[in-house]
Amino acid sequence: IDWMAKRRLNHYEFYIDYYRYDLWEKHKRSVLDALRDRGFDLEVTHHSIHYFCPPDENHDFGDYGPETYQRRHPEWYIPAHECGPRGRWQTRVEIPAVREVITRRYLEYFSRNRELNVLGLWPDDVPMNAPGRNMNPSDGYLKTLWNCVSRELAAELPGKRLGIIAYFELIRPP
């Protein structure tokens, strides 16, 4: 941290293991004072939709419980492209109830961690399927989620920013 500050760097990105936003909350105390003292902008980011909407207990690092598990809501998940039933799931964020859960939990996490300036909300790290008939991965269904979250974020936590990722399967390049 000191090395970064001496080189006039001012953005610290806690790029963590898949879906493990719990690790920031568990370990931030060891670095937070040093980062704040040096004026760093703080970001936690990675593939995180499964953190906020876990398909099973193996992905439930936020200890949310079975409310969103695939066995309770099989329609909320589809097997990832070419992965079959091996357990790599794509979350169906085009479903309003799924968007509501993700948005609520995302905002709760940001509220608990107000030291953060940016919090990423990335799709599951799997090859993208079309979420339904007559749709393809670039039809904007993730943009619908991100727009919903960003509106709520601006209303509840002004000045905080949503971090996204734009794979070619999600957004057509210009």
JSON list of C-alpha atoms in Angstrom, two decimals:
[
{"chain": "A", "resi": 1, "resn": "ILE", "atom": "CA", "xyz": [0.00, 0.00, 0.00]},
{"chain": "A", "resi": 2, "resn": "ASP", "atom": "CA", "xyz": [2.81, 2.39, 0.89]},
{"chain": "A", "resi": 3, "resn": "TRP", "atom": "CA", "xyz": [4.62, 1.51, -2.35]},
{"chain": "A", "resi": 4, "resn": "MET", "atom": "CA", "xyz": [1.46, 2.25, -4.34]},
{"chain": "A", "resi": 5, "resn": "ALA", "atom": "CA", "xyz": [0.92, 5.60, -2.64]},
{"chain": "A", "resi": 6, "resn": "LYS", "atom": "CA", "xyz": [4.55, 6.66, -3.20]},
{"chain": "A", "resi": 7, "resn": "ARG", "atom": "CA", "xyz": [3.98, 6.08, -6.93]},
{"chain": "A", "resi": 8, "resn": "ARG", "atom": "CA", "xyz": [0.87, 8.28, -6.84]},
{"chain": "A", "resi": 9, "resn": "LEU", "atom": "CA", "xyz": [-1.52, 5.37, -7.35]},
{"chain": "A", "resi": 10, "resn": "ASN", "atom": "CA", "xyz": [-4.91, 6.01, -5.75]},
{"chain": "A", "resi": 11, "resn": "HIS", "atom": "CA", "xyz": [-7.21, 3.10, -6.64]},
{"chain": "A", "resi": 12, "resn": "TYR", "atom": "CA", "xyz": [-7.17, -0.18, -4.73]},
{"chain": "A", "resi": 13, "resn": "GLU", "atom": "CA", "xyz": [-9.07, -3.02, -6.35]},
{"chain": "A", "resi": 14, "resn": "PHE", "atom": "CA", "xyz": [-9.79, -6.02, -4.15]},
{"chain": "A", "resi": 15, "resn": "TYR", "atom": "CA", "xyz": [-10.07, -8.51, -7.00]},
{"chain": "A", "resi": 16, "resn": "ILE", "atom": "CA", "xyz": [-11.09, -11.61, -5.14]},
{"chain": "A", "resi": 17, "resn": "ASP", "atom": "CA", "xyz": [-11.85, -15.24, -5.78]},
{"chain": "A", "resi": 18, "resn": "TYR", "atom": "CA", "xyz": [-15.07, -16.06, -7.59]},
{"chain": "A", "resi": 19, "resn": "TYR", "atom": "CA", "xyz": [-18.20, -15.06, -5.66]},
{"chain": "A", "resi": 20, "resn": "ARG", "atom": "CA", "xyz": [-16.16, -14.43, -2.47]},
{"chain": "A", "resi": 21, "resn": "TYR", "atom": "CA", "xyz": [-17.25, -10.93, -1.49]},
{"chain": "A", "resi": 22, "resn": "ASP", "atom": "CA", "xyz": [-17.31, -12.25, 2.07]},
{"chain": "A", "resi": 23, "resn": "LEU", "atom": "CA", "xyz": [-13.50, -12.12, 2.05]},
{"chain": "A", "resi": 24, "resn": "TRP", "atom": "CA", "xyz": [-13.45, -8.31, 1.94]},
{"chain": "A", "resi": 25, "resn": "GLU", "atom": "CA", "xyz": [-15.61, -8.15, 5.04]},
{"chain": "A", "resi": 26, "resn": "LYS", "atom": "CA", "xyz": [-13.45, -10.74, 6.80]},
{"chain": "A", "resi": 27, "resn": "HIS", "atom": "CA", "xyz": [-10.06, -9.20, 5.98]},
{"chain": "A", "resi": 28, "resn": "LYS", "atom": "CA", "xyz": [-10.53, -5.48, 5.35]},
{"chain": "A", "resi": 29, "resn": "ARG", "atom": "CA", "xyz": [-9.59, -4.46, 8.87]},
{"chain": "A", "resi": 30, "resn": "SER", "atom": "CA", "xyz": [-5.97, -5.38, 8.28]},
{"chain": "A", "resi": 31, "resn": "VAL", "atom": "CA", "xyz": [-5.58, -2.88, 5.39]},
{"chain": "A", "resi": 32, "resn": "LEU", "atom": "CA", "xyz": [-8.42, -0.37, 5.63]},
{"chain": "A", "resi": 33, "resn": "ASP", "atom": "CA", "xyz": [-6.72, 2.26, 7.81]},
{"chain": "A", "resi": 34, "resn": "ALA", "atom": "CA", "xyz": [-3.62, 2.31, 5.61]},
{"chain": "A", "resi": 35, "resn": "LEU", "atom": "CA", "xyz": [-5.74, 2.67, 2.47]},
{"chain": "A", "resi": 36, "resn": "ARG", "atom": "CA", "xyz": [-7.89, 5.44, 3.92]},
{"chain": "A", "resi": 37, "resn": "ASP", "atom": "CA", "xyz": [-4.88, 7.33, 5.32]},
{"chain": "A", "resi": 38, "resn": "ARG", "atom": "CA", "xyz": [-3.44, 7.48, 1.81]},
{"chain": "A", "resi": 39, "resn": "GLY", "atom": "CA", "xyz": [-6.71, 8.50, 0.15]},
{"chain": "A", "resi": 40, "resn": "PHE", "atom": "CA", "xyz": [-7.32, 5.42, -1.97]},
{"chain": "A", "resi": 41, "resn": "ASP", "atom": "CA", "xyz": [-10.57, 4.85, -3.82]},
{"chain": "A", "resi": 42, "resn": "LEU", "atom": "CA", "xyz": [-11.66, 1.32, -2.94]},
{"chain": "A", "resi": 43, "resn": "GLU", "atom": "CA", "xyz": [-13.27, -1.25, -5.20]},
{"chain": "A", "resi": 44, "resn": "VAL", "atom": "CA", "xyz": [-14.38, -4.83, -4.61]},
{"chain": "A", "resi": 45, "resn": "THR", "atom": "CA", "xyz": [-15.00, -6.63, -7.84]},
{"chain": "A", "resi": 46, "resn": "HIS", "atom": "CA", "xyz": [-15.22, -10.02, -9.52]},
{"chain": "A", "resi": 47, "resn": "HIS", "atom": "CA", "xyz": [-17.84, -12.41, -10.88]},
{"chain": "A", "resi": 48, "resn": "SER", "atom": "CA", "xyz": [-20.42, -11.84, -8.19]},
{"chain": "A", "resi": 49, "resn": "ILE", "atom": "CA", "xyz": [-24.00, -12.54, -9.26]},
{"chain": "A", "resi": 50, "resn": "HIS", "atom": "CA", "xyz": [-23.73, -15.97, -7.62]},
{"chain": "A", "resi": 51, "resn": "TYR", "atom": "CA", "xyz": [-22.63, -14.25, -4.40]},
{"chain": "A", "resi": 52, "resn": "PHE", "atom": "CA", "xyz": [-25.88, -12.29, -4.30]},
{"chain": "A", "resi": 53, "resn": "CYS", "atom": "CA", "xyz": [-28.05, -15.08, -5.76]},
{"chain": "A", "resi": 54, "resn": "PRO", "atom": "CA", "xyz": [-26.35, -18.38, -4.91]},
{"chain": "A", "resi": 55, "resn": "PRO", "atom": "CA", "xyz": [-27.63, -21.45, -6.79]},
{"chain": "A", "resi": 56, "resn": "ASP", "atom": "CA", "xyz": [-26.64, -23.81, -3.97]},
{"chain": "A", "resi": 57, "resn": "GLU", "atom": "CA", "xyz": [-24.88, -24.01, -0.62]},
{"chain": "A", "resi": 58, "resn": "ASN", "atom": "CA", "xyz": [-21.51, -24.42, -2.34]},
{"chain": "A", "resi": 59, "resn": "HIS", "atom": "CA", "xyz": [-21.86, -20.86, -3.70]},
{"chain": "A", "resi": 60, "resn": "ASP", "atom": "CA", "xyz": [-23.51, -19.34, -0.62]},
{"chain": "A", "resi": 61, "resn": "PHE", "atom": "CA", "xyz": [-20.55, -17.39, 0.74]},
{"chain": "A", "resi": 62, "resn": "GLY", "atom": "CA", "xyz": [-22.87, -14.65, 2.00]},
{"chain": "A", "resi": 63, "resn": "ASP", "atom": "CA", "xyz": [-24.78, -17.12, 4.21]},
{"chain": "A", "resi": 64, "resn": "TYR", "atom": "CA", "xyz": [-28.10, -16.12, 2.64]},
{"chain": "A", "resi": 65, "resn": "GLY", "atom": "CA", "xyz": [-29.66, -19.56, 3.00]},
{"chain": "A", "resi": 66, "resn": "PRO", "atom": "CA", "xyz": [-31.77, -21.61, 0.59]},
{"chain": "A", "resi": 67, "resn": "GLU", "atom": "CA", "xyz": [-34.11, -18.81, -0.60]},
{"chain": "A", "resi": 68, "resn": "THR", "atom": "CA", "xyz": [-32.41, -18.69, -4.02]},
{"chain": "A", "resi": 69, "resn": "TYR", "atom": "CA", "xyz": [-31.08, -22.24, -4.34]},
{"chain": "A", "resi": 70, "resn": "GLN", "atom": "CA", "xyz": [-31.58, -24.01, -7.63]},
{"chain": "A", "resi": 71, "resn": "ARG", "atom": "CA", "xyz": [-33.44, -26.91, -6.00]},
{"chain": "A", "resi": 72, "resn": "ARG", "atom": "CA", "xyz": [-36.06, -24.41, -4.76]},
{"chain": "A", "resi": 73, "resn": "HIS", "atom": "CA", "xyz": [-36.14, -22.30, -7.97]},
{"chain": "A", "resi": 74, "resn": "PRO", "atom": "CA", "xyz": [-34.97, -24.42, -10.91]},
{"chain": "A", "resi": 75, "resn": "GLU", "atom": "CA", "xyz": [-36.39, -21.83, -13.32]},
{"chain": "A", "resi": 76, "resn": "TRP", "atom": "CA", "xyz": [-33.92, -19.20, -12.01]},
{"chain": "A", "resi": 77, "resn": "TYR", "atom": "CA", "xyz": [-30.90, -21.02, -13.48]},
{"chain": "A", "resi": 78, "resn": "ILE", "atom": "CA", "xyz": [-29.90, -22.72, -16.68]},
{"chain": "A", "resi": 79, "resn": "PRO", "atom": "CA", "xyz": [-26.84, -24.89, -17.19]},
{"chain": "A", "resi": 80, "resn": "ALA", "atom": "CA", "xyz": [-24.02, -22.89, -18.69]},
{"chain": "A", "resi": 81, "resn": "HIS", "atom": "CA", "xyz": [-23.29, -23.37, -22.38]},
{"chain": "A", "resi": 82, "resn": "GLU", "atom": "CA", "xyz": [-21.49, -26.66, -22.99]},
{"chain": "A", "resi": 83, "resn": "CYS", "atom": "CA", "xyz": [-21.36, -27.41, -19.25]},
{"chain": "A", "resi": 84, "resn": "GLY", "atom": "CA", "xyz": [-24.42, -29.61, -19.01]},
{"chain": "A", "resi": 85, "resn": "PRO", "atom": "CA", "xyz": [-25.54, -30.67, -15.56]},
{"chain": "A", "resi": 86, "resn": "ARG", "atom": "CA", "xyz": [-22.08, -30.34, -13.95]},
{"chain": "A", "resi": 87, "resn": "GLY", "atom": "CA", "xyz": [-23.22, -27.51, -11.73]},
{"chain": "A", "resi": 88, "resn": "ARG", "atom": "CA", "xyz": [-22.00, -24.44, -13.59]},
{"chain": "A", "resi": 89, "resn": "TRP", "atom": "CA", "xyz": [-25.11, -22.31, -13.69]},
{"chain": "A", "resi": 90, "resn": "GLN", "atom": "CA", "xyz": [-26.08, -19.13, -15.42]},
{"chain": "A", "resi": 91, "resn": "THR", "atom": "CA", "xyz": [-28.42, -16.98, -13.34]},
{"chain": "A", "resi": 92, "resn": "ARG", "atom": "CA", "xyz": [-31.55, -15.86, -15.19]},
{"chain": "A", "resi": 93, "resn": "VAL", "atom": "CA", "xyz": [-31.43, -12.15, -14.38]},
{"chain": "A", "resi": 94, "resn": "GLU", "atom": "CA", "xyz": [-34.20, -11.42, -16.88]},
{"chain": "A", "resi": 95, "resn": "ILE", "atom": "CA", "xyz": [-36.66, -12.79, -14.28]},
{"chain": "A", "resi": 96, "resn": "PRO", "atom": "CA", "xyz": [-37.96, -9.87, -12.15]},
{"chain": "A", "resi": 97, "resn": "ALA", "atom": "CA", "xyz": [-37.83, -11.82, -8.87]},
{"chain": "A", "resi": 98, "resn": "VAL", "atom": "CA", "xyz": [-34.17, -12.66, -9.49]},
{"chain": "A", "resi": 99, "resn": "ARG", "atom": "CA", "xyz": [-33.34, -9.02, -10.24]},
{"chain": "A", "resi": 100, "resn": "GLU", "atom": "CA", "xyz": [-35.10, -7.96, -7.04]},
{"chain": "A", "resi": 101, "resn": "VAL", "atom": "CA", "xyz": [-33.09, -10.38, -4.87]},
{"chain": "A", "resi": 102, "resn": "ILE", "atom": "CA", "xyz": [-29.79, -9.40, -6.48]},
{"chain": "A", "resi": 103, "resn": "THR", "atom": "CA", "xyz": [-30.55, -5.67, -6.24]},
{"chain": "A", "resi": 104, "resn": "ARG", "atom": "CA", "xyz": [-31.60, -5.87, -2.58]},
{"chain": "A", "resi": 105, "resn": "ARG", "atom": "CA", "xyz": [-28.59, -7.92, -1.51]},
{"chain": "A", "resi": 106, "resn": "TYR", "atom": "CA", "xyz": [-26.17, -5.80, -3.55]},
{"chain": "A", "resi": 107, "resn": "LEU", "atom": "CA", "xyz": [-27.45, -2.62, -1.87]},
{"chain": "A", "resi": 108, "resn": "GLU", "atom": "CA", "xyz": [-27.30, -4.24, 1.58]},
{"chain": "A", "resi": 109, "resn": "TYR", "atom": "CA", "xyz": [-23.68, -5.27, 0.98]},
{"chain": "A", "resi": 110, "resn": "PHE", "atom": "CA", "xyz": [-22.74, -1.77, -0.20]},
{"chain": "A", "resi": 111, "resn": "SER", "atom": "CA", "xyz": [-24.51, -0.25, 2.84]},
{"chain": "A", "resi": 112, "resn": "ARG", "atom": "CA", "xyz": [-22.48, -2.49, 5.18]},
{"chain": "A", "resi": 113, "resn": "ASN", "atom": "CA", "xyz": [-19.25, -1.55, 3.39]},
{"chain": "A", "resi": 114, "resn": "ARG", "atom": "CA", "xyz": [-19.58, 2.20, 2.88]},
{"chain": "A", "resi": 115, "resn": "GLU", "atom": "CA", "xyz": [-15.81, 2.59, 2.65]},
{"chain": "A", "resi": 116, "resn": "LEU", "atom": "CA", "xyz": [-16.09, 1.22, -0.90]},
{"chain": "A", "resi": 117, "resn": "ASN", "atom": "CA", "xyz": [-16.41, 3.58, -3.85]},
{"chain": "A", "resi": 118, "resn": "VAL", "atom": "CA", "xyz": [-17.12, 0.90, -6.47]},
{"chain": "A", "resi": 119, "resn": "LEU", "atom": "CA", "xyz": [-18.75, -2.51, -6.10]},
{"chain": "A", "resi": 120, "resn": "GLY", "atom": "CA", "xyz": [-18.70, -4.89, -9.05]},
{"chain": "A", "resi": 121, "resn": "LEU", "atom": "CA", "xyz": [-21.72, -6.83, -10.23]},
{"chain": "A", "resi": 122, "resn": "TRP", "atom": "CA", "xyz": [-20.44, -9.24, -12.86]},
{"chain": "A", "resi": 123, "resn": "PRO", "atom": "CA", "xyz": [-22.23, -12.20, -14.43]},
{"chain": "A", "resi": 124, "resn": "ASP", "atom": "CA", "xyz": [-21.28, -15.74, -13.58]},
{"chain": "A", "resi": 125, "resn": "ASP", "atom": "CA", "xyz": [-17.99, -16.74, -15.17]},
{"chain": "A", "resi": 126, "resn": "VAL", "atom": "CA", "xyz": [-19.44, -19.27, -17.59]},
{"chain": "A", "resi": 127, "resn": "PRO", "atom": "CA", "xyz": [-19.95, -19.28, -21.36]},
{"chain": "A", "resi": 128, "resn": "MET", "atom": "CA", "xyz": [-23.16, -17.36, -21.94]},
{"chain": "A", "resi": 129, "resn": "ASN", "atom": "CA", "xyz": [-26.34, -18.94, -23.21]},
{"chain": "A", "resi": 130, "resn": "ALA", "atom": "CA", "xyz": [-29.30, -17.09, -24.56]},
{"chain": "A", "resi": 131, "resn": "PRO", "atom": "CA", "xyz": [-31.62, -16.82, -21.54]},
{"chain": "A", "resi": 132, "resn": "GLY", "atom": "CA", "xyz": [-34.71, -17.75, -23.51]},
{"chain": "A", "resi": 133, "resn": "ARG", "atom": "CA", "xyz": [-36.20, -18.34, -26.93]},
{"chain": "A", "resi": 134, "resn": "ASN", "atom": "CA", "xyz": [-35.67, -15.58, -29.46]},
{"chain": "A", "resi": 135, "resn": "MET", "atom": "CA", "xyz": [-32.97, -14.01, -27.27]},
{"chain": "A", "resi": 136, "resn": "ASN", "atom": "CA", "xyz": [-29.22, -14.05, -27.49]},
{"chain": "A", "resi": 137, "resn": "PRO", "atom": "CA", "xyz": [-26.64, -13.08, -24.86]},
{"chain": "A", "resi": 138, "resn": "SER", "atom": "CA", "xyz": [-26.25, -9.60, -26.32]},
{"chain": "A", "resi": 139, "resn": "ASP", "atom": "CA", "xyz": [-29.97, -8.75, -26.14]},
{"chain": "A", "resi": 140, "resn": "GLY", "atom": "CA", "xyz": [-29.37, -6.59, -23.11]},
{"chain": "A", "resi": 141, "resn": "TYR", "atom": "CA", "xyz": [-30.97, -8.58, -20.32]},
{"chain": "A", "resi": 142, "resn": "LEU", "atom": "CA", "xyz": [-27.89, -7.95, -18.14]},
{"chain": "A", "resi": 143, "resn": "LYS", "atom": "CA", "xyz": [-28.08, -4.26, -18.99]},
{"chain": "A", "resi": 144, "resn": "THR", "atom": "CA", "xyz": [-31.63, -4.33, -17.62]},
{"chain": "A", "resi": 145, "resn": "LEU", "atom": "CA", "xyz": [-30.28, -5.66, -14.31]},
{"chain": "A", "resi": 146, "resn": "TRP", "atom": "CA", "xyz": [-27.42, -3.16, -14.23]},
{"chain": "A", "resi": 147, "resn": "ASN", "atom": "CA", "xyz": [-29.75, -0.24, -15.00]},
{"chain": "A", "resi": 148, "resn": "CYS", "atom": "CA", "xyz": [-32.12, -1.34, -12.24]},
{"chain": "A", "resi": 149, "resn": "VAL", "atom": "CA", "xyz": [-29.28, -1.66, -9.73]},
{"chain": "A", "resi": 150, "resn": "SER", "atom": "CA", "xyz": [-27.70, 1.65, -10.74]},
{"chain": "A", "resi": 151, "resn": "ARG", "atom": "CA", "xyz": [-31.00, 3.54, -10.32]},
{"chain": "A", "resi": 152, "resn": "GLU", "atom": "CA", "xyz": [-31.48, 2.10, -6.84]},
{"chain": "A", "resi": 153, "resn": "LEU", "atom": "CA", "xyz": [-27.83, 2.71, -5.96]},
{"chain": "A", "resi": 154, "resn": "ALA", "atom": "CA", "xyz": [-28.02, 6.38, -7.00]},
{"chain": "A", "resi": 155, "resn": "ALA", "atom": "CA", "xyz": [-31.15, 6.83, -4.87]},
{"chain": "A", "resi": 156, "resn": "GLU", "atom": "CA", "xyz": [-29.86, 5.03, -1.75]},
{"chain": "A", "resi": 157, "resn": "LEU", "atom": "CA", "xyz": [-26.11, 5.66, -1.84]},
{"chain": "A", "resi": 158, "resn": "PRO", "atom": "CA", "xyz": [-25.35, 8.73, -3.96]},
{"chain": "A", "resi": 159, "resn": "GLY", "atom": "CA", "xyz": [-21.76, 8.91, -5.16]},
{"chain": "A", "resi": 160, "resn": "LYS", "atom": "CA", "xyz": [-21.22, 5.14, -5.07]},
{"chain": "A", "resi": 161, "resn": "ARG", "atom": "CA", "xyz": [-20.55, 3.38, -8.37]},
{"chain": "A", "resi": 162, "resn": "LEU", "atom": "CA", "xyz": [-21.56, 0.09, -9.94]},
{"chain": "A", "resi": 163, "resn": "GLY", "atom": "CA", "xyz": [-18.73, -1.83, -11.62]},
{"chain": "A", "resi": 164, "resn": "ILE", "atom": "CA", "xyz": [-19.61, -4.01, -14.61]},
{"chain": "A", "resi": 165, "resn": "ILE", "atom": "CA", "xyz": [-17.81, -6.12, -17.16]},
{"chain": "A", "resi": 166, "resn": "ALA", "atom": "CA", "xyz": [-18.62, -6.18, -20.85]},
{"chain": "A", "resi": 167, "resn": "TYR", "atom": "CA", "xyz": [-17.73, -9.47, -22.46]},
{"chain": "A", "resi": 168, "resn": "PHE", "atom": "CA", "xyz": [-18.34, -9.70, -26.18]},
{"chain": "A", "resi": 169, "resn": "GLU", "atom": "CA", "xyz": [-21.20, -12.14, -25.55]},
{"chain": "A", "resi": 170, "resn": "LEU", "atom": "CA", "xyz": [-23.03, -9.51, -23.49]},
{"chain": "A", "resi": 171, "resn": "ILE", "atom": "CA", "xyz": [-22.66, -6.30, -25.44]},
{"chain": "A", "resi": 172, "resn": "ARG", "atom": "CA", "xyz": [-21.97, -6.01, -29.13]},
{"chain": "A", "resi": 173, "resn": "PRO", "atom": "CA", "xyz": [-18.81, -3.99, -29.75]},
{"chain": "A", "resi": 174, "resn": "PRO", "atom": "CA", "xyz": [-19.18, -0.70, -31.61]}
]
